[in-house]
Amino acid sequence: GLWDWDMKNDNFYLSPRFEDILGASYNSISNASTALFVLLHPEEKDRVIDAYQSLINGSQERLNIEHRLRTLDNRWLWVLSRGKVVEYEWRRTANGRQSFPLRAVGTIVDITARMETENQLRLAAAAIEHMSDALVILSADETILTVNPAFTRSTGYKPEHAINKQLSLLNSRKHGKEFFNNMRNALTTTNHWKGEIWNRRANGECYPEWLNSTVLRNEKGEINYYVCIYSDLSSQDHVRKRLHQL
């Protein structure tokens, strides 16, 4: 939505699109103080008011801030507010002639979907960071793209020693070509493979793991990534967990 602020008379015009976003009538949000004070989220009110106040006092010529606004049905939308001063007035002061902003124009864009997506990504990242099983994401050619802390605890390889290396870094030499060919065939045809596999730690120790591997494809159906989750079968915690399940 577009806004046009006549600062001298404190008239705050909001376009019909803005009203569509908030579900409010023009008369209920046509005043600057109403728009700034009534619709703002309490957690961001001071920060947003300070930003708009910077336009009023001339300390800033532009506005660029993300914050929440309340809709008519009491939902909170994330918006991106942008604007700039487009008209000034020159006045004589004790310090000489100075310019004072008279009019600013800008836009308010609904970014709720983007913020929700970013929040989901942060939650997913936190879950991966704290999960007990090792996670590895591979490119289509089986290059390691990312690992989680559990991977380092299990294998002894720090991220900088594993990322951009081939997954064969973990090869224990206990499985032949047929084993890996069958795994790749299953991933290609069903997008999934799970089973027991022996891997090698950074210190050379071989150990059993339960691997759950999934294929992620692009819109053309081509393999983009492999997501691999390893459960260390040699750990006492895992043995106790399996015994409890039995």
PDB file of C-alpha atoms in Angstrom:
ATOM      1  CA  GLY A   1       0.000   0.000   0.000  1.00  0.00           C
ATOM      2  CA  LEU A   2       1.043   3.611  -0.598  1.00  0.00           C
ATOM      3  CA  TRP A   3       1.148   6.353   2.017  1.00  0.00           C
ATOM      4  CA  ASP A   4       1.516  10.112   1.707  1.00  0.00           C
ATOM      5  CA  TRP A   5       2.224  12.097   4.849  1.00  0.00           C
ATOM      6  CA  ASP A   6       1.482  15.823   5.053  1.00  0.00           C
ATOM      7  CA  MET A   7       3.614  16.458   8.136  1.00  0.00           C
ATOM      8  CA  LYS A   8       2.612  20.088   8.613  1.00  0.00           C
ATOM      9  CA  ASN A   9      -1.075  19.240   8.983  1.00  0.00           C
ATOM     10  CA  ASP A  10      -0.529  15.672  10.209  1.00  0.00           C
ATOM     11  CA  ASN A  11      -2.645  14.198   7.407  1.00  0.00           C
ATOM     12  CA  PHE A  12      -1.701  10.624   6.620  1.00  0.00           C
ATOM     13  CA  TYR A  13      -3.170   9.308   3.360  1.00  0.00           C
ATOM     14  CA  LEU A  14      -3.280   5.554   2.910  1.00  0.00           C
ATOM     15  CA  SER A  15      -4.166   3.924  -0.397  1.00  0.00           C
ATOM     16  CA  PRO A  16      -7.047   1.446  -0.781  1.00  0.00           C
ATOM     17  CA  ARG A  17      -4.513  -1.384  -1.045  1.00  0.00           C
ATOM     18  CA  PHE A  18      -3.347  -0.602   2.486  1.00  0.00           C
ATOM     19  CA  GLU A  19      -6.941  -0.856   3.664  1.00  0.00           C
ATOM     20  CA  ASP A  20      -7.259  -4.234   1.935  1.00  0.00           C
ATOM     21  CA  ILE A  21      -4.182  -5.490   3.791  1.00  0.00           C
ATOM     22  CA  LEU A  22      -5.445  -4.437   7.223  1.00  0.00           C
ATOM     23  CA  GLY A  23      -9.137  -4.946   6.620  1.00  0.00           C
ATOM     24  CA  ALA A  24      -9.829  -1.469   8.021  1.00  0.00           C
ATOM     25  CA  SER A  25     -11.820   1.393   6.575  1.00  0.00           C
ATOM     26  CA  TYR A  26     -10.117   4.553   5.343  1.00  0.00           C
ATOM     27  CA  ASN A  27     -11.708   6.687   8.044  1.00  0.00           C
ATOM     28  CA  SER A  28     -10.329   4.501  10.819  1.00  0.00           C
ATOM     29  CA  ILE A  29      -6.686   4.796   9.710  1.00  0.00           C
ATOM     30  CA  SER A  30      -6.466   8.107   7.877  1.00  0.00           C
ATOM     31  CA  ASN A  31      -4.789   9.949  10.777  1.00  0.00           C
ATOM     32  CA  ALA A  32      -1.042   9.633  11.335  1.00  0.00           C
ATOM     33  CA  SER A  33      -1.273   9.250  15.096  1.00  0.00           C
ATOM     34  CA  THR A  34      -3.903   6.513  14.717  1.00  0.00           C
ATOM     35  CA  ALA A  35      -1.799   4.655  12.153  1.00  0.00           C
ATOM     36  CA  LEU A  36       1.324   4.858  14.291  1.00  0.00           C
ATOM     37  CA  PHE A  37      -0.011   4.349  17.794  1.00  0.00           C
ATOM     38  CA  VAL A  38      -3.141   2.205  17.535  1.00  0.00           C
ATOM     39  CA  LEU A  39      -2.058  -0.318  14.898  1.00  0.00           C
ATOM     40  CA  LEU A  40       1.539  -0.885  16.006  1.00  0.00           C
ATOM     41  CA  HIS A  41       2.613  -3.966  17.936  1.00  0.00           C
ATOM     42  CA  PRO A  42       3.608  -3.032  21.522  1.00  0.00           C
ATOM     43  CA  GLU A  43       7.020  -4.676  21.190  1.00  0.00           C
ATOM     44  CA  GLU A  44       7.942  -2.489  18.200  1.00  0.00           C
ATOM     45  CA  LYS A  45       5.958   0.671  18.891  1.00  0.00           C
ATOM     46  CA  ASP A  46       8.856   2.738  20.273  1.00  0.00           C
ATOM     47  CA  ARG A  47      11.252   1.636  17.542  1.00  0.00           C
ATOM     48  CA  VAL A  48       8.813   2.448  14.739  1.00  0.00           C
ATOM     49  CA  ILE A  49       7.758   5.778  16.210  1.00  0.00           C
ATOM     50  CA  ASP A  50      11.425   6.735  16.559  1.00  0.00           C
ATOM     51  CA  ALA A  51      11.954   5.892  12.889  1.00  0.00           C
ATOM     52  CA  TYR A  52       9.023   8.040  11.751  1.00  0.00           C
ATOM     53  CA  GLN A  53      10.056  10.773  14.186  1.00  0.00           C
ATOM     54  CA  SER A  54      13.432  10.870  12.458  1.00  0.00           C
ATOM     55  CA  LEU A  55      11.601  11.882   9.274  1.00  0.00           C
ATOM     56  CA  ILE A  56       9.694  14.594  11.115  1.00  0.00           C
ATOM     57  CA  ASN A  57      12.736  16.215  12.712  1.00  0.00           C
ATOM     58  CA  GLY A  58      14.827  15.893   9.554  1.00  0.00           C
ATOM     59  CA  SER A  59      17.539  13.701  11.045  1.00  0.00           C
ATOM     60  CA  GLN A  60      16.771  11.018   8.438  1.00  0.00           C
ATOM     61  CA  GLU A  61      15.589  11.444   4.856  1.00  0.00           C
ATOM     62  CA  ARG A  62      14.595   7.811   4.366  1.00  0.00           C
ATOM     63  CA  LEU A  63      12.621   5.174   6.252  1.00  0.00           C
ATOM     64  CA  ASN A  64      13.231   1.425   6.028  1.00  0.00           C
ATOM     65  CA  ILE A  65      11.882  -0.699   8.870  1.00  0.00           C
ATOM     66  CA  GLU A  66      10.166  -4.063   9.420  1.00  0.00           C
ATOM     67  CA  HIS A  67       7.437  -4.247  12.050  1.00  0.00           C
ATOM     68  CA  ARG A  68       3.972  -5.588  12.820  1.00  0.00           C
ATOM     69  CA  LEU A  69       0.562  -3.974  12.325  1.00  0.00           C
ATOM     70  CA  ARG A  70      -2.787  -5.060  13.747  1.00  0.00           C
ATOM     71  CA  THR A  71      -5.611  -5.902  11.361  1.00  0.00           C
ATOM     72  CA  LEU A  72      -9.276  -5.184  11.933  1.00  0.00           C
ATOM     73  CA  ASP A  73      -9.807  -8.812  13.053  1.00  0.00           C
ATOM     74  CA  ASN A  74      -6.930  -8.524  15.544  1.00  0.00           C
ATOM     75  CA  ARG A  75      -4.323 -10.481  13.590  1.00  0.00           C
ATOM     76  CA  TRP A  76      -0.728  -9.276  13.416  1.00  0.00           C
ATOM     77  CA  LEU A  77       0.873  -8.797  10.005  1.00  0.00           C
ATOM     78  CA  TRP A  78       4.557  -8.248   9.391  1.00  0.00           C
ATOM     79  CA  VAL A  79       5.125  -5.314   7.041  1.00  0.00           C
ATOM     80  CA  LEU A  80       8.064  -3.520   5.470  1.00  0.00           C
ATOM     81  CA  SER A  81       7.671   0.246   5.734  1.00  0.00           C
ATOM     82  CA  ARG A  82       9.724   2.371   3.360  1.00  0.00           C
ATOM     83  CA  GLY A  83       9.585   6.056   2.630  1.00  0.00           C
ATOM     84  CA  LYS A  84      11.465   9.279   1.951  1.00  0.00           C
ATOM     85  CA  VAL A  85      11.017  13.004   2.400  1.00  0.00           C
ATOM     86  CA  VAL A  86      10.036  14.653  -0.899  1.00  0.00           C
ATOM     87  CA  GLU A  87       9.222  18.208   0.146  1.00  0.00           C
ATOM     88  CA  TYR A  88      10.965  20.678   2.483  1.00  0.00           C
ATOM     89  CA  GLU A  89      10.375  24.138   3.836  1.00  0.00           C
ATOM     90  CA  TRP A  90      13.150  26.629   4.505  1.00  0.00           C
ATOM     91  CA  ARG A  91      12.858  28.613   7.727  1.00  0.00           C
ATOM     92  CA  ARG A  92      14.986  31.180   9.499  1.00  0.00           C
ATOM     93  CA  THR A  93      16.276  29.993  12.863  1.00  0.00           C
ATOM     94  CA  ALA A  94      18.798  31.161  15.420  1.00  0.00           C
ATOM     95  CA  ASN A  95      21.325  29.041  13.557  1.00  0.00           C
ATOM     96  CA  GLY A  96      20.439  30.511  10.177  1.00  0.00           C
ATOM     97  CA  ARG A  97      18.236  29.114   7.413  1.00  0.00           C
ATOM     98  CA  GLN A  98      17.340  25.469   7.899  1.00  0.00           C
ATOM     99  CA  SER A  99      15.207  23.021   5.955  1.00  0.00           C
ATOM    100  CA  PHE A 100      12.260  21.257   7.593  1.00  0.00           C
ATOM    101  CA  PRO A 101      10.459  18.280   6.019  1.00  0.00           C
ATOM    102  CA  LEU A 102       6.896  18.991   4.915  1.00  0.00           C
ATOM    103  CA  ARG A 103       5.899  15.837   3.056  1.00  0.00           C
ATOM    104  CA  ALA A 104       7.012  12.220   2.881  1.00  0.00           C
ATOM    105  CA  VAL A 105       5.760   9.375   0.708  1.00  0.00           C
ATOM    106  CA  GLY A 106       6.335   5.653   0.884  1.00  0.00           C
ATOM    107  CA  THR A 107       5.000   2.119   0.791  1.00  0.00           C
ATOM    108  CA  ILE A 108       3.926  -0.542   3.262  1.00  0.00           C
ATOM    109  CA  VAL A 109       4.286  -4.107   1.982  1.00  0.00           C
ATOM    110  CA  ASP A 110       2.903  -7.242   3.626  1.00  0.00           C
ATOM    111  CA  ILE A 111       5.888  -9.539   4.330  1.00  0.00           C
ATOM    112  CA  THR A 112       4.090 -11.924   6.704  1.00  0.00           C
ATOM    113  CA  ALA A 113       4.631 -14.982   4.487  1.00  0.00           C
ATOM    114  CA  ARG A 114       8.357 -14.241   4.218  1.00  0.00           C
ATOM    115  CA  MET A 115       8.728 -13.751   7.969  1.00  0.00           C
ATOM    116  CA  GLU A 116       6.852 -16.993   8.701  1.00  0.00           C
ATOM    117  CA  THR A 117       9.090 -18.860   6.270  1.00  0.00           C
ATOM    118  CA  GLU A 118      12.202 -17.383   7.878  1.00  0.00           C
ATOM    119  CA  ASN A 119      10.912 -18.365  11.307  1.00  0.00           C
ATOM    120  CA  GLN A 120      10.281 -21.933  10.140  1.00  0.00           C
ATOM    121  CA  LEU A 121      13.805 -22.075   8.734  1.00  0.00           C
ATOM    122  CA  ARG A 122      15.224 -20.839  12.042  1.00  0.00           C
ATOM    123  CA  LEU A 123      13.252 -23.497  13.911  1.00  0.00           C
ATOM    124  CA  ALA A 124      14.446 -26.186  11.512  1.00  0.00           C
ATOM    125  CA  ALA A 125      18.040 -25.011  11.871  1.00  0.00           C
ATOM    126  CA  ALA A 126      17.751 -25.069  15.675  1.00  0.00           C
ATOM    127  CA  ALA A 127      16.291 -28.581  15.573  1.00  0.00           C
ATOM    128  CA  ILE A 128      19.125 -29.813  13.336  1.00  0.00           C
ATOM    129  CA  GLU A 129      21.691 -28.094  15.550  1.00  0.00           C
ATOM    130  CA  HIS A 130      20.440 -29.854  18.679  1.00  0.00           C
ATOM    131  CA  MET A 131      19.402 -33.266  17.334  1.00  0.00           C
ATOM    132  CA  SER A 132      21.266 -36.249  18.796  1.00  0.00           C
ATOM    133  CA  ASP A 133      21.704 -38.043  15.464  1.00  0.00           C
ATOM    134  CA  ALA A 134      24.329 -37.010  12.940  1.00  0.00           C
ATOM    135  CA  LEU A 135      22.980 -35.212   9.873  1.00  0.00           C
ATOM    136  CA  VAL A 136      24.741 -34.795   6.538  1.00  0.00           C
ATOM    137  CA  ILE A 137      23.397 -33.023   3.458  1.00  0.00           C
ATOM    138  CA  LEU A 138      25.038 -34.019   0.191  1.00  0.00           C
ATOM    139  CA  SER A 139      24.960 -32.597  -3.312  1.00  0.00           C
ATOM    140  CA  ALA A 140      23.914 -34.788  -6.235  1.00  0.00           C
ATOM    141  CA  ASP A 141      27.526 -35.900  -6.682  1.00  0.00           C
ATOM    142  CA  GLU A 142      27.760 -36.868  -2.975  1.00  0.00           C
ATOM    143  CA  THR A 143      29.828 -33.870  -1.915  1.00  0.00           C
ATOM    144  CA  ILE A 144      29.248 -32.955   1.734  1.00  0.00           C
ATOM    145  CA  LEU A 145      27.509 -29.552   1.898  1.00  0.00           C
ATOM    146  CA  THR A 146      26.687 -29.281   5.582  1.00  0.00           C
ATOM    147  CA  VAL A 147      26.856 -31.284   8.808  1.00  0.00           C
ATOM    148  CA  ASN A 148      25.461 -30.782  12.292  1.00  0.00           C
ATOM    149  CA  PRO A 149      27.297 -30.869  15.656  1.00  0.00           C
ATOM    150  CA  ALA A 150      26.217 -34.482  16.248  1.00  0.00           C
ATOM    151  CA  PHE A 151      28.156 -35.446  13.127  1.00  0.00           C
ATOM    152  CA  THR A 152      31.339 -34.019  14.633  1.00  0.00           C
ATOM    153  CA  ARG A 153      30.701 -35.750  17.963  1.00  0.00           C
ATOM    154  CA  SER A 154      30.120 -39.083  16.221  1.00  0.00           C
ATOM    155  CA  THR A 155      32.827 -39.034  13.546  1.00  0.00           C
ATOM    156  CA  GLY A 156      35.439 -36.700  15.011  1.00  0.00           C
ATOM    157  CA  TYR A 157      35.447 -34.621  11.817  1.00  0.00           C
ATOM    158  CA  LYS A 158      34.964 -30.889  12.309  1.00  0.00           C
ATOM    159  CA  PRO A 159      32.815 -29.146   9.670  1.00  0.00           C
ATOM    160  CA  GLU A 160      35.838 -27.530   8.019  1.00  0.00           C
ATOM    161  CA  HIS A 161      37.402 -30.981   7.573  1.00  0.00           C
ATOM    162  CA  ALA A 162      34.271 -32.559   6.085  1.00  0.00           C
ATOM    163  CA  ILE A 163      32.465 -29.908   4.038  1.00  0.00           C
ATOM    164  CA  ASN A 164      33.317 -30.013   0.311  1.00  0.00           C
ATOM    165  CA  LYS A 165      34.751 -33.514   0.741  1.00  0.00           C
ATOM    166  CA  GLN A 166      33.194 -36.649  -0.767  1.00  0.00           C
ATOM    167  CA  LEU A 167      31.083 -38.870   1.490  1.00  0.00           C
ATOM    168  CA  SER A 168      33.671 -41.577   0.875  1.00  0.00           C
ATOM    169  CA  LEU A 169      35.538 -39.770   3.674  1.00  0.00           C
ATOM    170  CA  LEU A 170      33.607 -42.091   6.025  1.00  0.00           C
ATOM    171  CA  ASN A 171      34.157 -45.283   4.030  1.00  0.00           C
ATOM    172  CA  SER A 172      35.091 -48.170   6.323  1.00  0.00           C
ATOM    173  CA  ARG A 173      36.016 -50.517   3.449  1.00  0.00           C
ATOM    174  CA  LYS A 174      33.672 -53.094   4.998  1.00  0.00           C
ATOM    175  CA  HIS A 175      31.127 -52.839   2.162  1.00  0.00           C
ATOM    176  CA  GLY A 176      31.663 -53.764  -1.458  1.00  0.00           C
ATOM    177  CA  LYS A 177      30.490 -52.016  -4.629  1.00  0.00           C
ATOM    178  CA  GLU A 178      27.303 -54.084  -4.707  1.00  0.00           C
ATOM    179  CA  PHE A 179      26.204 -52.691  -1.336  1.00  0.00           C
ATOM    180  CA  PHE A 180      26.543 -49.076  -2.501  1.00  0.00           C
ATOM    181  CA  ASN A 181      25.072 -49.819  -5.939  1.00  0.00           C
ATOM    182  CA  ASN A 182      21.965 -51.288  -4.293  1.00  0.00           C
ATOM    183  CA  MET A 183      21.718 -48.244  -2.033  1.00  0.00           C
ATOM    184  CA  ARG A 184      21.975 -45.823  -4.961  1.00  0.00           C
ATOM    185  CA  ASN A 185      19.441 -47.804  -7.003  1.00  0.00           C
ATOM    186  CA  ALA A 186      16.954 -47.652  -4.134  1.00  0.00           C
ATOM    187  CA  LEU A 187      17.486 -43.912  -3.745  1.00  0.00           C
ATOM    188  CA  THR A 188      17.053 -43.358  -7.474  1.00  0.00           C
ATOM    189  CA  THR A 189      13.857 -45.404  -7.743  1.00  0.00           C
ATOM    190  CA  THR A 190      12.178 -44.824  -4.360  1.00  0.00           C
ATOM    191  CA  ASN A 191      13.916 -41.672  -3.058  1.00  0.00           C
ATOM    192  CA  HIS A 192      14.699 -43.486   0.178  1.00  0.00           C
ATOM    193  CA  TRP A 193      17.062 -46.008   1.724  1.00  0.00           C
ATOM    194  CA  LYS A 194      17.556 -47.156   5.282  1.00  0.00           C
ATOM    195  CA  GLY A 195      19.720 -49.816   6.806  1.00  0.00           C
ATOM    196  CA  GLU A 196      22.844 -50.583   8.795  1.00  0.00           C
ATOM    197  CA  ILE A 197      26.174 -49.323   7.528  1.00  0.00           C
ATOM    198  CA  TRP A 198      29.726 -49.369   8.869  1.00  0.00           C
ATOM    199  CA  ASN A 199      31.622 -46.075   8.784  1.00  0.00           C
ATOM    200  CA  ARG A 200      35.064 -44.926   9.867  1.00  0.00           C
ATOM    201  CA  ARG A 201      35.748 -42.148  12.379  1.00  0.00           C
ATOM    202  CA  ALA A 202      38.513 -39.594  11.975  1.00  0.00           C
ATOM    203  CA  ASN A 203      40.700 -41.653  14.346  1.00  0.00           C
ATOM    204  CA  GLY A 204      40.373 -44.720  12.090  1.00  0.00           C
ATOM    205  CA  GLU A 205      37.895 -46.605  14.286  1.00  0.00           C
ATOM    206  CA  CYS A 206      35.151 -48.450  12.394  1.00  0.00           C
ATOM    207  CA  TYR A 207      31.682 -48.487  13.917  1.00  0.00           C
ATOM    208  CA  PRO A 208      28.105 -49.437  12.932  1.00  0.00           C
ATOM    209  CA  GLU A 209      25.398 -46.874  12.221  1.00  0.00           C
ATOM    210  CA  TRP A 210      21.773 -46.916  11.160  1.00  0.00           C
ATOM    211  CA  LEU A 211      21.434 -44.746   8.065  1.00  0.00           C
ATOM    212  CA  ASN A 212      18.187 -43.140   6.953  1.00  0.00           C
ATOM    213  CA  SER A 213      18.759 -41.430   3.598  1.00  0.00           C
ATOM    214  CA  THR A 214      16.284 -39.391   1.550  1.00  0.00           C
ATOM    215  CA  VAL A 215      16.491 -37.786  -1.903  1.00  0.00           C
ATOM    216  CA  LEU A 216      15.377 -34.208  -2.555  1.00  0.00           C
ATOM    217  CA  ARG A 217      14.596 -33.415  -6.204  1.00  0.00           C
ATOM    218  CA  ASN A 218      14.059 -30.194  -8.157  1.00  0.00           C
ATOM    219  CA  GLU A 219      10.991 -29.324 -10.207  1.00  0.00           C
ATOM    220  CA  LYS A 220      12.414 -31.275 -13.166  1.00  0.00           C
ATOM    221  CA  GLY A 221      12.682 -34.432 -11.084  1.00  0.00           C
ATOM    222  CA  GLU A 222      16.476 -34.290 -10.973  1.00  0.00           C
ATOM    223  CA  ILE A 223      18.314 -35.139  -7.758  1.00  0.00           C
ATOM    224  CA  ASN A 224      19.417 -31.990  -5.950  1.00  0.00           C
ATOM    225  CA  TYR A 225      20.372 -33.256  -2.515  1.00  0.00           C
ATOM    226  CA  TYR A 226      20.680 -36.299  -0.302  1.00  0.00           C
ATOM    227  CA  VAL A 227      19.692 -35.909   3.346  1.00  0.00           C
ATOM    228  CA  CYS A 228      21.399 -38.527   5.500  1.00  0.00           C
ATOM    229  CA  ILE A 229      20.676 -39.142   9.184  1.00  0.00           C
ATOM    230  CA  TYR A 230      23.046 -41.469  11.043  1.00  0.00           C
ATOM    231  CA  SER A 231      22.312 -43.135  14.387  1.00  0.00           C
ATOM    232  CA  ASP A 232      25.443 -44.472  16.092  1.00  0.00           C
ATOM    233  CA  LEU A 233      24.725 -48.153  16.900  1.00  0.00           C
ATOM    234  CA  SER A 234      27.901 -48.461  18.939  1.00  0.00           C
ATOM    235  CA  SER A 235      26.917 -45.938  21.615  1.00  0.00           C
ATOM    236  CA  GLN A 236      25.638 -47.172  24.982  1.00  0.00           C
ATOM    237  CA  ASP A 237      22.774 -44.678  24.829  1.00  0.00           C
ATOM    238  CA  HIS A 238      21.577 -46.191  21.577  1.00  0.00           C
ATOM    239  CA  VAL A 239      21.831 -49.741  22.959  1.00  0.00           C
ATOM    240  CA  ARG A 240      19.782 -48.762  26.017  1.00  0.00           C
ATOM    241  CA  LYS A 241      17.202 -47.082  23.747  1.00  0.00           C
ATOM    242  CA  ARG A 242      16.901 -50.185  21.567  1.00  0.00           C
ATOM    243  CA  LEU A 243      16.566 -52.461  24.615  1.00  0.00           C
ATOM    244  CA  HIS A 244      13.829 -50.217  25.996  1.00  0.00           C
ATOM    245  CA  GLN A 245      11.974 -50.387  22.679  1.00  0.00           C
ATOM    246  CA  LEU A 246      12.189 -54.195  22.733  1.00  0.00           C
TER     247      LEU A 246
END
